[in-house]
Short mmCIF file of C-alpha atoms and ligand atoms in Angstrom, two decimals:
data_model
loop_
_atom_site.label_atom_id
_atom_site.label_comp_id
_atom_site.label_asym_id
_atom_site.label_seq_id
_atom_site.Cartn_x
_atom_site.Cartn_y
_atom_site.Cartn_z
CA UNK A 846 80.45 1.88 -81.22
CA UNK A 847 79.50 0.10 -78.28
CA UNK A 848 77.50 -2.17 -80.10
CA UNK A 849 80.16 -3.32 -82.46
CA UNK A 850 82.50 -3.90 -78.99
CA UNK A 851 79.68 -5.93 -77.41
CA UNK A 852 79.10 -7.72 -80.71
CA UNK A 853 82.96 -9.36 -79.77
CA UNK A 854 81.75 -10.55 -76.16
CA UNK A 855 80.16 -14.57 -77.11
CA UNK A 856 78.56 -14.20 -73.60
CA UNK A 857 76.19 -11.68 -74.60
CA UNK A 858 75.31 -14.55 -77.32
CA UNK A 859 75.02 -17.17 -74.61
CA UNK A 860 73.67 -15.12 -72.00
CA UNK A 861 71.18 -12.72 -73.81
CA UNK A 862 69.08 -12.46 -70.63
CA UNK A 863 71.38 -11.48 -67.99
CA UNK A 864 72.54 -7.91 -67.09
CA UNK A 865 76.05 -8.37 -66.13
CA UNK A 866 77.28 -5.58 -63.62
CA UNK A 867 80.42 -7.71 -61.95
CA UNK A 868 82.98 -6.91 -63.82
CA UNK A 869 84.86 -5.64 -60.49
CA UNK A 870 84.80 -9.88 -59.97
CA UNK A 871 85.90 -10.27 -63.69
CA UNK A 872 85.19 -8.76 -66.64
CA UNK A 873 84.17 -10.36 -70.09
CA UNK A 874 86.27 -12.23 -72.06
CA UNK A 875 86.34 -11.24 -76.25
CA UNK A 876 85.89 -13.63 -78.58
CA UNK A 877 89.87 -12.88 -79.54
CA UNK A 878 91.26 -13.79 -76.25
CA UNK A 879 89.79 -17.26 -75.86
CA UNK A 880 90.44 -17.88 -79.97
CA UNK A 881 94.61 -16.93 -78.72
CA UNK A 882 94.47 -19.35 -75.81
CA UNK A 883 93.08 -22.08 -78.32
CA UNK A 884 95.29 -21.23 -81.17
CA UNK A 885 98.27 -21.62 -78.21
CA UNK A 886 96.98 -25.10 -76.83
CA UNK A 887 96.05 -26.36 -80.78
CA UNK A 888 98.25 -24.64 -82.96
CA UNK A 889 101.31 -24.80 -80.65
CA UNK A 890 101.29 -26.17 -77.18
CA UNK A 891 104.79 -25.91 -76.94
CA UNK A 892 107.03 -24.97 -73.52
CA UNK A 893 109.21 -22.03 -73.80
CA UNK A 894 112.79 -20.35 -72.96
CA UNK A 895 114.35 -24.06 -72.95
CA UNK A 896 113.11 -24.94 -76.56
CA UNK A 897 115.74 -25.52 -79.09
CA UNK A 898 113.14 -26.12 -81.59
CA UNK A 899 111.82 -23.06 -83.95
CA UNK A 900 108.21 -24.01 -82.39
CA UNK A 901 109.37 -23.39 -79.46
CA UNK A 902 111.32 -20.33 -80.23
CA UNK A 903 108.52 -18.94 -81.96
CA UNK A 904 105.94 -19.38 -78.48
CA UNK A 905 109.37 -17.76 -76.73
CA UNK A 906 109.10 -14.66 -78.90
CA UNK A 907 105.47 -14.57 -78.29
CA UNK A 908 105.54 -14.70 -74.40
CA UNK A 909 108.35 -12.61 -74.15
CA UNK A 910 106.24 -9.68 -76.37
CA UNK A 911 103.47 -9.70 -74.01
CA UNK A 912 105.90 -9.45 -71.33
CA UNK A 913 106.43 -6.27 -73.00
CA UNK A 914 103.20 -4.98 -73.95
CA UNK A 915 102.26 -6.11 -70.09
CA UNK A 916 104.67 -3.65 -68.97
CA UNK A 917 104.12 -0.43 -71.35
CA UNK A 918 100.63 -0.89 -70.80
CA UNK A 919 100.60 1.09 -67.19
CA UNK A 920 104.22 2.24 -67.22
CA UNK A 921 106.61 4.59 -69.52
CA UNK A 922 109.77 3.71 -68.17
CA UNK A 923 111.81 1.77 -70.26
CA UNK A 924 113.89 0.19 -67.15
CA UNK A 925 110.63 -1.49 -66.44
CA UNK A 926 110.00 -5.34 -66.28
CA UNK A 927 107.46 -7.23 -66.14
CA UNK A 928 107.41 -10.33 -63.85
CA UNK A 929 104.21 -13.03 -64.63
CA UNK A 930 102.32 -13.97 -61.88
CA UNK A 931 99.14 -15.24 -61.04
CA UNK A 932 97.54 -12.11 -60.91
CA UNK A 933 97.63 -9.48 -58.80
CA UNK A 934 97.42 -11.35 -55.20
CA UNK A 935 99.97 -12.93 -56.13
CA UNK A 936 102.45 -10.39 -57.46
CA UNK A 937 101.96 -8.54 -54.21
CA UNK A 938 102.22 -11.54 -52.28
CA UNK A 939 106.22 -11.37 -54.19
CA UNK A 940 106.80 -7.53 -53.70
CA UNK A 941 105.69 -7.92 -50.04
CA UNK A 942 108.64 -10.86 -49.67
CA UNK A 943 111.44 -9.24 -51.87
CA UNK A 944 110.54 -5.64 -50.32
CA UNK A 945 110.63 -7.31 -46.53
CA UNK A 946 113.81 -9.04 -46.87
CA UNK A 947 116.53 -9.04 -45.83
CA UNK A 948 118.53 -10.87 -48.24
CA UNK A 949 116.96 -8.10 -50.62
CA UNK A 950 119.51 -5.28 -51.49
CA UNK A 951 117.59 -1.90 -51.09
CA UNK A 952 119.49 0.48 -49.64
CA UNK A 953 121.12 1.33 -52.82
CA UNK A 954 117.96 2.83 -54.29
CA UNK A 955 115.84 3.44 -51.39
CA UNK A 956 117.32 5.97 -48.68
CA UNK A 957 114.83 4.67 -45.80
CA UNK A 958 116.52 1.32 -45.91
CA UNK A 959 119.19 3.28 -44.39
CA UNK A 960 117.64 4.28 -41.58
CA UNK A 961 117.79 2.13 -38.09
CA UNK A 962 114.28 3.48 -36.85
CA UNK A 963 111.52 0.77 -36.44
CA UNK A 964 110.45 -0.04 -40.50
CA UNK A 965 107.13 0.39 -41.35
CA UNK A 966 104.62 -0.22 -43.84
CA UNK A 967 102.41 2.85 -45.04
CA UNK A 968 98.62 1.33 -46.36
CA UNK A 969 95.03 2.58 -46.27
CA UNK A 970 91.55 1.52 -44.31
CA UNK A 971 90.13 1.05 -48.04
CA UNK A 972 92.91 -1.62 -49.43
CA UNK A 973 91.13 -5.73 -50.77
CA UNK A 974 92.69 -8.15 -48.78
CA UNK A 975 95.42 -8.66 -51.31
CA UNK A 976 96.94 -5.25 -50.56
CA UNK A 977 97.15 -6.18 -46.69
CA UNK A 978 97.31 -9.62 -45.82
CA UNK A 979 100.68 -10.66 -47.75
CA UNK A 980 101.84 -7.13 -45.90
CA UNK A 981 100.94 -8.83 -42.38
CA UNK A 982 102.44 -11.97 -43.05
CA UNK A 983 105.57 -10.40 -43.43
CA UNK A 984 105.38 -7.42 -40.98
CA UNK A 985 104.95 -10.06 -38.26
CA UNK A 986 108.09 -12.15 -38.88
CA UNK A 987 110.03 -10.02 -39.98
CA UNK A 988 109.44 -6.54 -37.12
CA UNK A 989 107.91 -4.14 -39.48
CA UNK A 990 104.92 -1.90 -37.99
CA UNK A 991 101.64 -1.77 -40.34
CA UNK A 992 100.15 1.64 -41.03
CA UNK A 993 97.23 3.31 -42.07
CA UNK A 994 95.84 5.87 -43.92
CA UNK A 995 91.77 6.18 -42.44
CA UNK A 996 88.92 6.49 -44.56
CA UNK A 997 85.70 8.24 -43.68
CA UNK A 998 82.46 7.00 -44.02
CA UNK A 999 81.74 7.51 -48.28
CA UNK A 1000 85.50 5.74 -48.47
CA UNK A 1001 87.17 8.83 -49.30
CA UNK A 1002 91.15 8.83 -47.87
CA UNK A 1003 90.70 11.09 -44.77
CA UNK A 1004 94.41 11.69 -42.80
CA UNK A 1005 94.57 14.42 -40.43
CA UNK A 1006 96.72 17.16 -40.72
CA UNK A 1007 100.21 16.25 -40.47
CA UNK A 1008 99.61 12.51 -40.72
CA UNK A 1009 102.12 11.73 -43.14
CA UNK A 1010 105.30 14.00 -41.15
CA UNK A 1011 104.28 12.53 -37.23
CA UNK A 1012 104.07 8.76 -39.53
CA UNK A 1013 107.90 10.25 -40.22
CA UNK A 1014 108.98 11.29 -37.18
CA UNK A 1015 108.56 8.12 -35.45
CA UNK A 1016 109.38 5.14 -37.95
CA UNK A 1017 111.29 4.88 -41.42
CA UNK A 1018 108.32 4.37 -43.51
CA UNK A 1019 110.02 1.82 -46.42
CA UNK A 1020 107.15 0.86 -48.06
CA UNK A 1021 103.97 2.76 -49.13
CA UNK A 1022 101.55 0.43 -50.42
CA UNK A 1023 98.03 1.41 -51.87
CA UNK A 1024 95.63 0.96 -54.72
CA UNK A 1025 94.75 3.65 -56.88
CA UNK A 1026 90.78 2.25 -57.39
CA UNK A 1027 88.70 1.21 -54.69
CA UNK A 1028 86.95 -2.26 -55.61
CA UNK A 1029 83.49 -1.34 -53.32
CA UNK A 1030 83.35 2.46 -54.66
CA UNK A 1031 85.15 3.04 -57.78
CA UNK A 1032 86.78 5.88 -56.32
CA UNK A 1033 89.84 6.85 -57.64
CA UNK A 1034 92.35 8.00 -54.79
CA UNK A 1035 94.31 10.68 -55.32
CA UNK A 1036 97.62 9.30 -54.61
CA UNK A 1037 100.20 12.17 -55.56
CA UNK A 1038 100.75 13.17 -51.69
CA UNK A 1039 102.00 9.63 -50.94
CA UNK A 1040 103.70 9.38 -54.30
CA UNK A 1041 105.63 12.49 -53.12
CA UNK A 1042 105.98 11.45 -49.41
CA UNK A 1043 107.44 7.84 -51.12
CA UNK A 1044 109.97 10.18 -52.78
CA UNK A 1045 110.70 12.59 -49.65
CA UNK A 1046 111.40 9.54 -47.81
CA UNK A 1047 113.33 7.34 -50.46
CA UNK A 1048 110.17 4.81 -49.24
CA UNK A 1049 109.41 2.20 -52.11
CA UNK A 1050 106.02 3.19 -53.68
CA UNK A 1051 104.13 0.07 -54.96
CA UNK A 1052 100.27 0.12 -56.27
CA UNK A 1053 97.46 -2.50 -56.89
CA UNK A 1054 96.64 -1.95 -59.88
CA UNK A 1055 93.86 -4.27 -59.97
CA UNK A 1056 90.60 -1.87 -60.55
CA UNK A 1057 92.54 1.04 -61.92
CA UNK A 1058 94.23 -0.76 -65.05
CA UNK A 1059 91.19 -1.34 -66.93
CA UNK A 1060 89.58 2.39 -65.92
CA UNK A 1061 92.45 4.74 -65.65
CA UNK A 1062 95.86 3.21 -67.11
CA UNK A 1063 96.99 6.46 -68.25
CA UNK A 1064 96.63 7.88 -63.98
CA UNK A 1065 99.18 4.90 -62.96
CA UNK A 1066 101.65 6.17 -65.45
CA UNK A 1067 101.32 9.43 -63.97
CA UNK A 1068 101.76 8.55 -60.70
CA UNK A 1069 105.33 6.24 -61.58
CA UNK A 1070 105.53 3.78 -59.13
CA UNK A 1071 108.29 1.88 -57.99
CA UNK A 1072 106.11 -1.45 -58.38
CA UNK A 1073 102.81 -1.94 -59.88
CA UNK A 1074 100.57 -5.33 -59.58
CA UNK A 1075 97.92 -5.87 -61.72
CA UNK A 1076 95.60 -9.40 -63.11
CA UNK A 1077 94.43 -10.09 -66.79
CA UNK A 1078 91.08 -10.93 -66.02
CA UNK A 1079 90.25 -7.38 -64.63
CA UNK A 1080 91.24 -6.18 -68.13
CA UNK A 1081 89.40 -8.64 -70.37
CA UNK A 1082 91.72 -11.37 -70.21
CA UNK A 1083 91.68 -14.76 -68.82
CA UNK A 1084 92.04 -16.21 -65.05
CA UNK A 1085 95.61 -17.30 -63.82
CA UNK A 1086 97.71 -14.55 -64.96
CA UNK A 1087 98.70 -11.12 -64.57
CA UNK A 1088 102.22 -9.07 -63.83
CA UNK A 1089 104.07 -7.75 -61.11
CA UNK A 1090 105.57 -4.37 -63.07
CA UNK A 1091 108.90 -2.88 -61.76
CA UNK A 1092 112.36 -1.67 -62.10
CA UNK A 1093 114.61 -4.41 -63.47
CA UNK A 1094 117.56 -3.09 -61.29
CA UNK A 1095 115.96 -3.23 -58.09
CA UNK A 1096 114.64 -6.97 -59.03
CA UNK A 1097 117.60 -8.30 -60.02
CA UNK A 1098 119.10 -6.45 -56.07
CA UNK A 1099 116.33 -8.64 -54.63
CA UNK A 1100 115.58 -11.94 -53.03
CA UNK A 1101 114.20 -14.98 -54.84
CA UNK A 1102 110.75 -16.08 -54.41
CA UNK A 1103 110.31 -19.49 -55.11
CA UNK A 1104 113.07 -21.95 -56.07
CA UNK A 1105 113.21 -24.23 -59.37
CA UNK A 1106 113.34 -25.07 -62.87
CA UNK A 1107 113.62 -22.21 -65.22
CA UNK A 1108 115.30 -19.48 -62.92
CA UNK A 1109 118.55 -21.03 -61.86
CA UNK A 1110 122.16 -20.08 -63.80
CA UNK A 1111 124.01 -23.37 -61.47
CA UNK A 1112 122.49 -26.03 -59.19
CA UNK A 1113 125.15 -27.14 -57.41
CA UNK A 1114 124.62 -29.95 -54.48
CA UNK A 1115 125.03 -26.67 -51.49
CA UNK A 1116 124.03 -24.00 -53.06
CA UNK A 1117 122.57 -22.18 -56.42
CA UNK A 1118 122.99 -19.13 -58.88
CA UNK A 1119 119.96 -17.57 -59.89
CA UNK A 1120 118.99 -15.73 -63.35
CA UNK A 1121 118.79 -11.75 -63.39
CA UNK A 1122 115.25 -10.53 -63.08
CA UNK A 1123 112.72 -11.05 -64.31
CA UNK A 1124 113.73 -14.79 -65.16
CA UNK A 1125 114.61 -15.44 -61.50
CA UNK A 1126 111.00 -14.89 -60.47
CA UNK A 1127 109.87 -17.40 -62.94
CA UNK A 1128 110.45 -20.97 -61.35
CA UNK A 1129 108.20 -23.42 -63.28
CA UNK A 1130 106.46 -23.64 -66.26
CA UNK A 1131 103.97 -20.59 -67.22
CA UNK A 1132 100.82 -20.46 -68.25
CA UNK A 1133 101.60 -20.20 -71.69
CA UNK A 1134 98.69 -20.01 -73.09
CA UNK A 1135 97.04 -17.73 -71.00
CA UNK A 1136 100.06 -15.13 -71.53
CA UNK A 1137 99.14 -15.54 -74.83
CA UNK A 1138 95.44 -14.76 -74.48
CA UNK A 1139 96.35 -11.51 -71.90
CA UNK A 1140 98.41 -10.29 -75.01
CA UNK A 1141 95.10 -9.89 -76.95
CA UNK A 1142 93.44 -8.54 -73.87
CA UNK A 1143 96.32 -6.40 -73.63
CA UNK A 1144 95.55 -5.49 -77.67
CA UNK A 1145 91.85 -4.67 -76.94
CA UNK A 1146 91.80 -2.62 -74.34
CA UNK A 1147 94.61 -0.15 -76.39
CA UNK A 1148 92.02 -0.44 -79.47
CA UNK A 1149 89.42 0.68 -76.82
CA UNK A 1150 90.83 2.98 -75.15
CA UNK A 1151 88.69 5.78 -75.73
CA UNK A 1152 85.70 4.08 -75.70
CA UNK A 1153 86.72 2.98 -72.16
CA UNK A 1154 87.31 5.98 -70.64
CA UNK A 1155 84.15 7.61 -72.57
CA UNK A 1156 81.75 4.96 -71.62
CA UNK A 1157 83.17 4.98 -67.89
CA UNK A 1158 82.16 8.82 -67.98
CA UNK A 1159 79.05 8.02 -69.96
CA UNK A 1160 77.53 5.17 -67.39
CA UNK A 1161 78.93 7.22 -64.11
CA UNK A 1162 77.03 10.14 -65.02
CA UNK A 1163 73.69 8.13 -66.15
CA UNK A 1164 74.23 6.14 -63.27
CA UNK A 1165 74.48 8.71 -60.55
CA UNK A 1166 71.40 10.74 -61.35
CA UNK A 1167 69.55 7.59 -61.65
CA UNK A 1168 70.22 6.42 -58.30
CA UNK A 1169 70.27 9.98 -56.94
CA UNK A 1170 66.58 9.83 -58.65
CA UNK A 1171 65.50 6.71 -56.97
CA UNK A 1172 66.96 8.03 -53.86
CA UNK A 1173 69.13 4.99 -53.63
CA UNK A 1174 72.44 5.58 -51.03
CA UNK A 1175 75.75 5.10 -52.45
CA UNK A 1176 79.11 5.07 -50.71
CA UNK A 1177 81.77 7.07 -52.60
CA UNK A 1178 78.50 9.72 -54.19
CA UNK A 1179 79.93 13.04 -54.91
CA UNK A 1180 83.99 11.62 -54.38
CA UNK A 1181 86.36 13.93 -56.31
CA UNK A 1182 86.79 10.72 -59.31
CA UNK A 1183 85.08 7.55 -59.73
CA UNK A 1184 84.17 4.72 -62.03
CA UNK A 1185 80.72 3.96 -62.48
CA UNK A 1186 81.06 0.97 -59.46
CA UNK A 1187 77.68 1.47 -57.28
CA UNK A 1188 78.02 -0.39 -53.93
CA UNK A 1189 74.62 0.67 -52.21
CA UNK A 1190 72.19 -0.49 -49.24
CA UNK A 1191 68.96 -1.00 -49.61
CA UNK A 1192 67.66 -0.16 -45.81
CA UNK A 1193 65.68 -3.35 -43.82
CA UNK A 1194 66.86 -5.64 -46.56
CA UNK A 1195 70.31 -7.83 -46.47
CA UNK A 1196 73.21 -6.96 -49.19
CA UNK A 1197 72.86 -10.95 -49.85
CA UNK A 1198 69.06 -11.22 -50.07
CA UNK A 1199 69.49 -8.17 -52.40
CA UNK A 1200 71.71 -10.11 -54.41
CA UNK A 1201 69.63 -12.97 -55.17
CA UNK A 1202 66.17 -11.16 -55.74
CA UNK A 1203 68.47 -8.82 -58.35
CA UNK A 1204 69.44 -12.46 -59.70
CA UNK A 1205 65.43 -13.44 -59.77
CA UNK A 1206 65.81 -10.25 -62.66
CA UNK A 1207 68.73 -11.34 -64.44
CA UNK A 1208 70.52 -9.06 -63.33
CA UNK A 1209 74.19 -9.96 -61.61
CA UNK A 1210 75.56 -8.45 -59.31
CA UNK A 1211 78.30 -9.43 -56.04
CA UNK A 1212 77.35 -8.68 -52.56
CA UNK A 1213 78.96 -8.99 -49.23
CA UNK A 1214 82.33 -7.40 -47.85
CA UNK A 1215 84.66 -7.60 -51.23
CA UNK A 1216 87.30 -8.77 -49.59
CA UNK A 1217 87.65 -5.30 -47.89
CA UNK A 1218 87.02 -5.58 -43.94
CA UNK A 1219 88.74 -2.59 -42.72
CA UNK A 1220 86.37 -0.52 -45.46
CA UNK A 1221 83.12 -2.02 -44.43
CA UNK A 1222 84.18 -1.29 -40.72
CA UNK A 1223 84.99 2.52 -41.93
CA UNK A 1224 81.68 2.26 -43.99
CA UNK A 1225 80.13 1.07 -40.96
CA UNK A 1226 78.42 -1.68 -42.55
CA UNK A 1227 79.28 -5.46 -42.74
CA UNK A 1228 78.39 -5.78 -45.81
CA UNK A 1229 77.45 -4.39 -49.29
CA UNK A 1230 75.23 -4.93 -52.77
CA UNK A 1231 77.55 -3.54 -55.63
CA UNK A 1232 77.06 -3.64 -59.06
CA UNK A 1233 80.14 -2.56 -61.57
CA UNK A 1234 80.33 -1.39 -64.34
CA UNK A 1235 82.36 -1.61 -67.59
CA UNK A 1236 82.81 -0.28 -71.03
CA UNK A 1237 80.08 -2.71 -73.02
CA UNK A 1238 77.17 -1.79 -70.01
CA UNK A 1239 74.42 0.42 -71.34
CA UNK A 1240 72.26 3.10 -70.05
CA UNK A 1241 69.96 0.11 -70.27
CA UNK A 1242 71.52 -2.60 -68.09
CA UNK A 1243 71.61 1.10 -65.60
CA UNK A 1244 67.84 0.93 -66.02
CA UNK A 1245 67.05 -2.47 -65.07
CA UNK A 1246 69.14 -2.33 -62.32
CA UNK A 1247 67.09 0.16 -61.74
CA UNK A 1248 64.12 -1.62 -61.98
CA UNK A 1249 64.96 -4.50 -60.23
CA UNK A 1250 66.13 -2.55 -57.30
CA UNK A 1251 62.49 -1.20 -57.26
CA UNK A 1252 61.35 -4.81 -57.40
CA UNK A 1253 63.62 -5.90 -53.80
CA UNK A 1254 62.67 -2.52 -52.31
CA UNK A 1255 58.64 -3.46 -52.82
CA UNK A 1256 59.31 -6.67 -51.44
CA UNK A 1257 61.04 -5.21 -48.63
CA UNK A 1258 58.68 -2.12 -48.73
CA UNK A 1259 61.52 0.49 -48.27
N1 PMP B 223 93.21 -5.29 -55.39
C1 PMP B 223 91.74 -4.81 -55.69
C2 PMP B 223 91.41 -3.79 -55.63
C3 PMP B 223 90.79 -6.07 -56.51
O1 PMP B 223 89.12 -5.50 -56.55
C4 PMP B 223 91.39 -7.61 -56.47
C5 PMP B 223 90.78 -8.82 -56.87
N2 PMP B 223 88.86 -8.14 -56.78
C6 PMP B 223 92.63 -8.05 -56.23
C7 PMP B 223 93.33 -6.50 -55.71
C8 PMP B 223 93.00 -9.05 -56.27
O2 PMP B 223 93.13 -9.75 -57.84
P1 PMP B 223 93.15 -11.12 -57.87
O3 PMP B 223 91.90 -11.58 -57.03
O4 PMP B 223 92.82 -10.89 -59.48
O5 PMP B 223 94.28 -11.42 -57.84
#
């Protein structure tokens, strides 16, 4: 089954020697995704929405069909719609803007917006910078307090008893924005207490699903977040496209983000009126070919759903055993639920040196802070080496990684 799946990825024919262990940064793309992008550019290549001719209408239908699939992939709610974005980061910037704007009418949907205590946004120390910096930018400007769930030295959430209660006494927590899965440790956090907290206090529950979308889309659905942001490129799709999924009525009630063509009803000299959501958040020409390819990525992920899940378990079980046997410490070991992502340290070797030496062995991993500087502080390291595995990886790839780490250790005599 994995062989059949691997055959769909042209990367392996062009790079037969490389052991690709950097899918947390971006997943490889199957041929059908590449073909869809090519198909748009060669066969249709026209703009959407405004064309009166058949080709343009056909392209519009394809894009609208992908929009529905992208929302349905992470949400069971028929009320949820997808706004196309450039990726998770842009989706979270959009959410941060509209959820803190005084021009958004959120009090009709979320009771916390009626409370006059200092408004606050609850994040965690394990967040990717994409789910910290946008909130900081708007919090500073709009008088919101930023609160963080602490994490322990393994990267697990570590809120003291009564933590949420004490926050609720002091602040009006209007937004709870958390990543379901860490890109550093692969830990799938249990967000259900925070989901309940958001419900009980009338807060908006936002999920950064950049990593979870590939490993655990069913967990995202179970949480039923109010806002979900993810990128196509972590899900075997192209770069530069993603979605922010949210309730249509909430999006209708919120402030616009960027102005321009394609998002208006009527433009006058002094002011304009806007389309309903999702159109009002999609100014300018969209990445149409990428949306076609995104559709094929969603189809691929749906088709191989079972295998993606079983490979996650297979590779993690095998990987954990190999790391334990070789006595290589990795962060997040023993977490409740984890995908096969290994952030590790070789004593005496800087993560970047480890990465370079692994590359000499044709093993491609990532090294650095992984856009998670607050998490690095909690883990008490400045950087880690990270191997992130996906469905197309094999046990043989894990063996090659362990052998290559052995080579690094020999050099550093550790
Ligand atoms: N959040 C998490 C957890 C991520 O892993 C990433 C990508 N590494 C992002 C957000 C940002 O995604 P993108 O760069 O596709 O916008």
